[in-house]
PDB file of C-alpha atoms in Angstrom:
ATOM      1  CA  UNK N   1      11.331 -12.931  23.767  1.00  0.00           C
ATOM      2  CA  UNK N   2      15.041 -11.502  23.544  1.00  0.00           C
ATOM      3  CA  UNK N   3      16.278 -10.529  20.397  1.00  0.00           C
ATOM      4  CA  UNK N   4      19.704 -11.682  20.696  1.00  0.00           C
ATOM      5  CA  UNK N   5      22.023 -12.346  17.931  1.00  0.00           C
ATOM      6  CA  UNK N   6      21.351 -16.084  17.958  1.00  0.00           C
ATOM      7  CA  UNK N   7      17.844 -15.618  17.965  1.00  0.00           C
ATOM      8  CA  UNK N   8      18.004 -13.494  14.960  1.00  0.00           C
ATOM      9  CA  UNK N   9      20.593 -15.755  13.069  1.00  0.00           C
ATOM     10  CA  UNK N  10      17.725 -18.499  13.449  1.00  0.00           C
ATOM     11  CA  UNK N  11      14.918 -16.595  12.027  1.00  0.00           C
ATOM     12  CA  UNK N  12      17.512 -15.431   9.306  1.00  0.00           C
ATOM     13  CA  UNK N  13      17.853 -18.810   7.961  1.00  0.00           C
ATOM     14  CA  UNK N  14      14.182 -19.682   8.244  1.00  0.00           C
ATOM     15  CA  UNK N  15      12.956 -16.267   6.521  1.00  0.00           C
ATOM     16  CA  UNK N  16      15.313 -17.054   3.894  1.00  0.00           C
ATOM     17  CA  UNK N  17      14.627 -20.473   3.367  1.00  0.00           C
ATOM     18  CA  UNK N  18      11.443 -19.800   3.182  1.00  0.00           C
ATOM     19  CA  UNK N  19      11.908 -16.769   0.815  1.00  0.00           C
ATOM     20  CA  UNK N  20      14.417 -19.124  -1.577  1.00  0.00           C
ATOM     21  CA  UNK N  21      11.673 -22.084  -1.791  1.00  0.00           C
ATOM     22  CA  UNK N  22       8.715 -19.136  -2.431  1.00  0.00           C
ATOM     23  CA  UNK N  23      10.469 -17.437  -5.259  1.00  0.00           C
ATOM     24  CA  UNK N  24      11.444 -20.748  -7.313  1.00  0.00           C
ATOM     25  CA  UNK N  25       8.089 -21.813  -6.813  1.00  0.00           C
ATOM     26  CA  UNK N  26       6.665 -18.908  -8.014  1.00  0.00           C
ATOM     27  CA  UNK N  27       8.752 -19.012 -11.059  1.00  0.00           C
ATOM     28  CA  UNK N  28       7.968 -22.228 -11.902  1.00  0.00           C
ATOM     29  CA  UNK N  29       4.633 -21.916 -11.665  1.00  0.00           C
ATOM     30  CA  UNK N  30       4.655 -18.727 -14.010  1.00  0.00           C
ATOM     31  CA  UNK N  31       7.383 -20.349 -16.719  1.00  0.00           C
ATOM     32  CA  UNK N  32       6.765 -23.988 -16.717  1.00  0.00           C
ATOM     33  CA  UNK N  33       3.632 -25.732 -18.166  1.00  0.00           C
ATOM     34  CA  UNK N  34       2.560 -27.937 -15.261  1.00  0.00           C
ATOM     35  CA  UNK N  35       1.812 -32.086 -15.465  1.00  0.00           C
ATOM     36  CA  UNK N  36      -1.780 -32.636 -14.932  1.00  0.00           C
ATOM     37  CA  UNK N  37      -3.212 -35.968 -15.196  1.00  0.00           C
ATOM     38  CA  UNK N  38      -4.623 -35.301 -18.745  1.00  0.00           C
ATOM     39  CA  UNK N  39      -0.880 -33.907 -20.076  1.00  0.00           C
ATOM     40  CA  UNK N  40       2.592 -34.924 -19.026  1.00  0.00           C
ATOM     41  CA  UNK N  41       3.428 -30.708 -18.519  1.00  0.00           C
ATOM     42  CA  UNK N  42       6.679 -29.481 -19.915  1.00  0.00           C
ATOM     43  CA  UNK N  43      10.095 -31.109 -19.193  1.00  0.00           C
ATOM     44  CA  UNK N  44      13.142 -28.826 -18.838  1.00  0.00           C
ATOM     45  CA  UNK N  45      16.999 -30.728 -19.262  1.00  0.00           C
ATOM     46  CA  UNK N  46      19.091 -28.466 -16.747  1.00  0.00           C
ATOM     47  CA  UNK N  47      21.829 -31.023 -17.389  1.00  0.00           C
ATOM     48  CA  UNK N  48      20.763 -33.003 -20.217  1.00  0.00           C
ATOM     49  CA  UNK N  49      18.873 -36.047 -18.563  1.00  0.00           C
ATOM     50  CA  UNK N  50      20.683 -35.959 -15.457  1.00  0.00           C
ATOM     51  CA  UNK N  51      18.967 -33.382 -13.872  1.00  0.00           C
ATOM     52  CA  UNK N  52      15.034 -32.356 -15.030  1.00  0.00           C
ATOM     53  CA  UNK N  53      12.915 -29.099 -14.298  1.00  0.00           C
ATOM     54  CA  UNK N  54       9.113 -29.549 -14.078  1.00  0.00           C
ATOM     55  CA  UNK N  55       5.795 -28.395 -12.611  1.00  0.00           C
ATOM     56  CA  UNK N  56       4.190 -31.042 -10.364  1.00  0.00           C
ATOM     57  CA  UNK N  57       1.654 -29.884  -7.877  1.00  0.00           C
ATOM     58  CA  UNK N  58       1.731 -32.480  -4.871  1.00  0.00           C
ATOM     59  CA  UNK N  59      -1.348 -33.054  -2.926  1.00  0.00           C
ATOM     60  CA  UNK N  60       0.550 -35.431  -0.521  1.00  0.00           C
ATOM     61  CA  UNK N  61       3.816 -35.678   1.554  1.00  0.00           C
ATOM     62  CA  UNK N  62       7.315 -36.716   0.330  1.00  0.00           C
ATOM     63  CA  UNK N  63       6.705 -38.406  -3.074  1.00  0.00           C
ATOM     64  CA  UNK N  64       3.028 -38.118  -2.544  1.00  0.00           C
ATOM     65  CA  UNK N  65       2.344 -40.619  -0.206  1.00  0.00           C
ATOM     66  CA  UNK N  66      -0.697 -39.384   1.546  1.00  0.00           C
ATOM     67  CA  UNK N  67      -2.259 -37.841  -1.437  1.00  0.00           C
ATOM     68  CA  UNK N  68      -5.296 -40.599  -1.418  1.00  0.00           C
ATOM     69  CA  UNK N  69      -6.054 -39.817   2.224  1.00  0.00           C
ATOM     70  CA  UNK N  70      -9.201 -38.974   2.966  1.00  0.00           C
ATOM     71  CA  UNK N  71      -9.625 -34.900   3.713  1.00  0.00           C
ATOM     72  CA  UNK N  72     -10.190 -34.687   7.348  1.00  0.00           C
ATOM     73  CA  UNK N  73      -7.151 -37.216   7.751  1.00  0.00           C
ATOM     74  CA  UNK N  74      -5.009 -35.481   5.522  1.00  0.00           C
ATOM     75  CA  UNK N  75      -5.918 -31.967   7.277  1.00  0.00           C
ATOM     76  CA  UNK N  76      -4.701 -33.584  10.194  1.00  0.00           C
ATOM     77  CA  UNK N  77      -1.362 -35.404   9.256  1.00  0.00           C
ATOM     78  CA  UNK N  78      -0.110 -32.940   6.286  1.00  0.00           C
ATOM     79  CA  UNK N  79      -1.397 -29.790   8.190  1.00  0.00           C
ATOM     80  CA  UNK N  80      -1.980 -29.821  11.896  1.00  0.00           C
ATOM     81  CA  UNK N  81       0.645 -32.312  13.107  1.00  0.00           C
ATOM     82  CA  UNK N  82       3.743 -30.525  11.114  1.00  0.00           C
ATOM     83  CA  UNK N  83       2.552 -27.274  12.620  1.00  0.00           C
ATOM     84  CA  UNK N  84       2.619 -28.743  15.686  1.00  0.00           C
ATOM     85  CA  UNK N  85       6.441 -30.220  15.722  1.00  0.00           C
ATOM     86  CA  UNK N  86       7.332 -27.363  13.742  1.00  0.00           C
ATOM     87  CA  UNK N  87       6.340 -25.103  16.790  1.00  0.00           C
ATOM     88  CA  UNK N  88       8.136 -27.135  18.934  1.00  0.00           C
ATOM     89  CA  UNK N  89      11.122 -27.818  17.197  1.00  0.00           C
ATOM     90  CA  UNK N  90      10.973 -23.803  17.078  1.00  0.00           C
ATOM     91  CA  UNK N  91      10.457 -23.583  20.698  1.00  0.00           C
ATOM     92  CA  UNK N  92      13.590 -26.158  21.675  1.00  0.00           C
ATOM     93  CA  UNK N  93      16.012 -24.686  19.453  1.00  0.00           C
ATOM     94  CA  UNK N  94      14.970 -20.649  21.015  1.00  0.00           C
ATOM     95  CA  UNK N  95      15.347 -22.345  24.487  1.00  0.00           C
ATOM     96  CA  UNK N  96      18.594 -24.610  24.198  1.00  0.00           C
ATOM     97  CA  UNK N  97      21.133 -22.729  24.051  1.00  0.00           C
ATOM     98  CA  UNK N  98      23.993 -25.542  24.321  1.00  0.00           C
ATOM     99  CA  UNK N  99      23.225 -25.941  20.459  1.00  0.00           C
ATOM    100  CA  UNK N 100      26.174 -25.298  18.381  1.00  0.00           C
ATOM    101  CA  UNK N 101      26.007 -22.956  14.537  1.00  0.00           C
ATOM    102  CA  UNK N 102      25.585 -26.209  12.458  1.00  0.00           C
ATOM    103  CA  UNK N 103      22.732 -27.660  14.923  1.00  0.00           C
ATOM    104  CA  UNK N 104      20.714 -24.055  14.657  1.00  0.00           C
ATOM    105  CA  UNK N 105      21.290 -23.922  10.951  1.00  0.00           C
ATOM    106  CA  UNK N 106      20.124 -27.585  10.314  1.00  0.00           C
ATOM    107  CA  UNK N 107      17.069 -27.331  12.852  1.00  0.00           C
ATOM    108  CA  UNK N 108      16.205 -23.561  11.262  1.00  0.00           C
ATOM    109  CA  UNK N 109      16.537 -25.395   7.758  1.00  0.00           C
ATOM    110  CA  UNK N 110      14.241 -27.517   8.405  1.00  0.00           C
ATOM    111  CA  UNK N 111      11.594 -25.472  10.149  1.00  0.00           C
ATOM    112  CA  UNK N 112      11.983 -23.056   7.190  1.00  0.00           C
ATOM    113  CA  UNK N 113      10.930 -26.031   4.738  1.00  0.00           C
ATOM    114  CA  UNK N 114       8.234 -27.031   6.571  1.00  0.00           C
ATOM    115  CA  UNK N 115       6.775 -23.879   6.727  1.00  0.00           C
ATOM    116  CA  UNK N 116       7.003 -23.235   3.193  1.00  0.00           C
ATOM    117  CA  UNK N 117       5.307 -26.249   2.032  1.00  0.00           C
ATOM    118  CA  UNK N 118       3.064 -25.956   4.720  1.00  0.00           C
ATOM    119  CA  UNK N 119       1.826 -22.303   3.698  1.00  0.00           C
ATOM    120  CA  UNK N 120       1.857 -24.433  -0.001  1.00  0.00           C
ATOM    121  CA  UNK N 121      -0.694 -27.105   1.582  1.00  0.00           C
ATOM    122  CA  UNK N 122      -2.624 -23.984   3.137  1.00  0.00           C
ATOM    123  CA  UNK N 123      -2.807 -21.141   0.020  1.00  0.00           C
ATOM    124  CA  UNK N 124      -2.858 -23.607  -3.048  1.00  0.00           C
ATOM    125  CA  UNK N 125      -4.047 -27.174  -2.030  1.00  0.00           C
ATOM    126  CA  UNK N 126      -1.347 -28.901  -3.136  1.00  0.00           C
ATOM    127  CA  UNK N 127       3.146 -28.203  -2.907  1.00  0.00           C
ATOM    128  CA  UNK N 128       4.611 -27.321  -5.957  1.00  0.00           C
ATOM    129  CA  UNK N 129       7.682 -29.820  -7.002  1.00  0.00           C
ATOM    130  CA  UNK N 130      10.371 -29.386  -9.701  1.00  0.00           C
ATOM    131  CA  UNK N 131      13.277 -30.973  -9.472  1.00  0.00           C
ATOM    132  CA  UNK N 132      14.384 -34.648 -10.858  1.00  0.00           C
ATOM    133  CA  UNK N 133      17.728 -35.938 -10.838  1.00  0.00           C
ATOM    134  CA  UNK N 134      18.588 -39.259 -12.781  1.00  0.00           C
ATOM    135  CA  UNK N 135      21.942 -40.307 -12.390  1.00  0.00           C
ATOM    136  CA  UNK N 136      21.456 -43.128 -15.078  1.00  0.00           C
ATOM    137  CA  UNK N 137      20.212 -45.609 -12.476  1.00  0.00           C
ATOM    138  CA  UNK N 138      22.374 -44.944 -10.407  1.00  0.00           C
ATOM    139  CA  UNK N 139      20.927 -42.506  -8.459  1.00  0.00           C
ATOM    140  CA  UNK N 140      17.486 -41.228  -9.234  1.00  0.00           C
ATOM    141  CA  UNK N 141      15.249 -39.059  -6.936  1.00  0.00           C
ATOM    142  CA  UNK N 142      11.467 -38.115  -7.034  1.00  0.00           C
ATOM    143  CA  UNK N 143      10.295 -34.820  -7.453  1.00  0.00           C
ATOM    144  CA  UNK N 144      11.177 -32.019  -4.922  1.00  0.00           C
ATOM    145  CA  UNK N 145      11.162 -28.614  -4.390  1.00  0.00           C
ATOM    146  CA  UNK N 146      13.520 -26.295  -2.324  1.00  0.00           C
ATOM    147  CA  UNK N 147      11.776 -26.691   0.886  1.00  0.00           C
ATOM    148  CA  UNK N 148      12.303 -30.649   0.346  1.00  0.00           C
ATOM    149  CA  UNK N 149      16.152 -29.805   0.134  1.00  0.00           C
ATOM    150  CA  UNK N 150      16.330 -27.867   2.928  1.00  0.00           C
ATOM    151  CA  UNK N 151      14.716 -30.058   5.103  1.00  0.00           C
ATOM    152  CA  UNK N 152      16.657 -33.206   3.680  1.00  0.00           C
ATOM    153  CA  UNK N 153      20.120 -30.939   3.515  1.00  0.00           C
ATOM    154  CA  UNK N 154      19.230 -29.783   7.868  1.00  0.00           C
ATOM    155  CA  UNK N 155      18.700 -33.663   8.628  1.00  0.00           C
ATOM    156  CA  UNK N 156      21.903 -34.377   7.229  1.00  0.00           C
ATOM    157  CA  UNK N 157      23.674 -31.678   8.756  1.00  0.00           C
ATOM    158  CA  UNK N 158      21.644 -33.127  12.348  1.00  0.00           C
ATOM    159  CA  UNK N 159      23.359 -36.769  11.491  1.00  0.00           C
ATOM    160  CA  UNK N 160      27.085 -35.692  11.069  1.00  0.00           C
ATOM    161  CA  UNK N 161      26.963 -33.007  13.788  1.00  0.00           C
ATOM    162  CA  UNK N 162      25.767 -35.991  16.118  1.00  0.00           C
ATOM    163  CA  UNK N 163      28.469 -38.468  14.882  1.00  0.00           C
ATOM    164  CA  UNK N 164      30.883 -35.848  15.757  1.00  0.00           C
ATOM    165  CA  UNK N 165      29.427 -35.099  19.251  1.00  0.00           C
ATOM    166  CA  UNK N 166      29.084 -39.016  19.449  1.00  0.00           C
ATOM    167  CA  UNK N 167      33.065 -39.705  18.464  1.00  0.00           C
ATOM    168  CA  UNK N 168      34.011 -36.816  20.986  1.00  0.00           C
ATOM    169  CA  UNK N 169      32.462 -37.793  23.788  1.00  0.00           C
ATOM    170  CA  UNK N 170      33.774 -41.348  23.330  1.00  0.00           C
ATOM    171  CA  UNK N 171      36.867 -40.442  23.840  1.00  0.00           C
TER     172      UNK N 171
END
């Protein structure tokens, strides 16, 4: 593979991502008492009830769904298959290079994620989450983690870079 300076600005940003979502995991898993089904774990206010720190270790996928699946199945579908588009998500982006800076950090985003909380799934068993936010009703999330953001923050990069593509080329 050539090392040029596109190829190194997209392992930048997935090195990094990954490096951001490590560290705060590791530091909430040394400072915050975690939930476990016998104790509700420790409950930090950031921004008084608006937005919550916490230690919840995630078996599953995005808000645990999958966390009840049996082990071979959820090997397969929280494990192998994200490896596998992760890879070739990878691959595409290396190979295409008609992708623009906002495309490459979006798709490098969210491989970074994924291979956080997949190394997660792989050392610990489970993803560390730790972030709430409650906008009185309004607005209210589940637990997430870095990785989570990154992912959700390159998909919405992906969705206005291909509205703008979209309103260009209908002109």
């Amino acid at each position: 593979m050539k090392f040029t300076k596109r190829t190194i600005y997209i392992f930048l940003v997935i090195v990094v991502t990954i490096a951001i979502d490590q560290i705060s995991k590791v530091l909430v898993r040394t400072s915050i008492q975690p939930r476990t089904e016998f104790q509700p774990g420790e409950r930090i206010s950031v921004i008084r009830d608006l937005f919550i720190m916490m230690n919840v270790e995630n078996t599953g996928a995005f808000l645990g769904m999958g966390s009840d699946l049996n082990p071979t199945l959820r090997i397969i579908l929280l494990l192998i298959l994200p490896i596998l588009v992760l890879g070739f998500v990878l691959r595409h982006i290396l190979k295409d290079t008609s992708l623009d800076k906002w495309s490459l950090f979006a798709f490098s985003s969210i491989i970074g994620g994924g291979i956080a909380n997949v190394y997660d799934r792989i050392v610990y068993g489970s993803v560390t989450d730790f972030f709430f936010i409650d906008l009185g009703g309004v607005f209210r999330t589940g637990i997430f983690n870095m990785a989570d953001l990154s992912v959700t923050t390159g998909m919405i990069i992906l969705v206005f870079v291909s509205f703008g593509q979209k309103k260009t080329s209908d002109k």
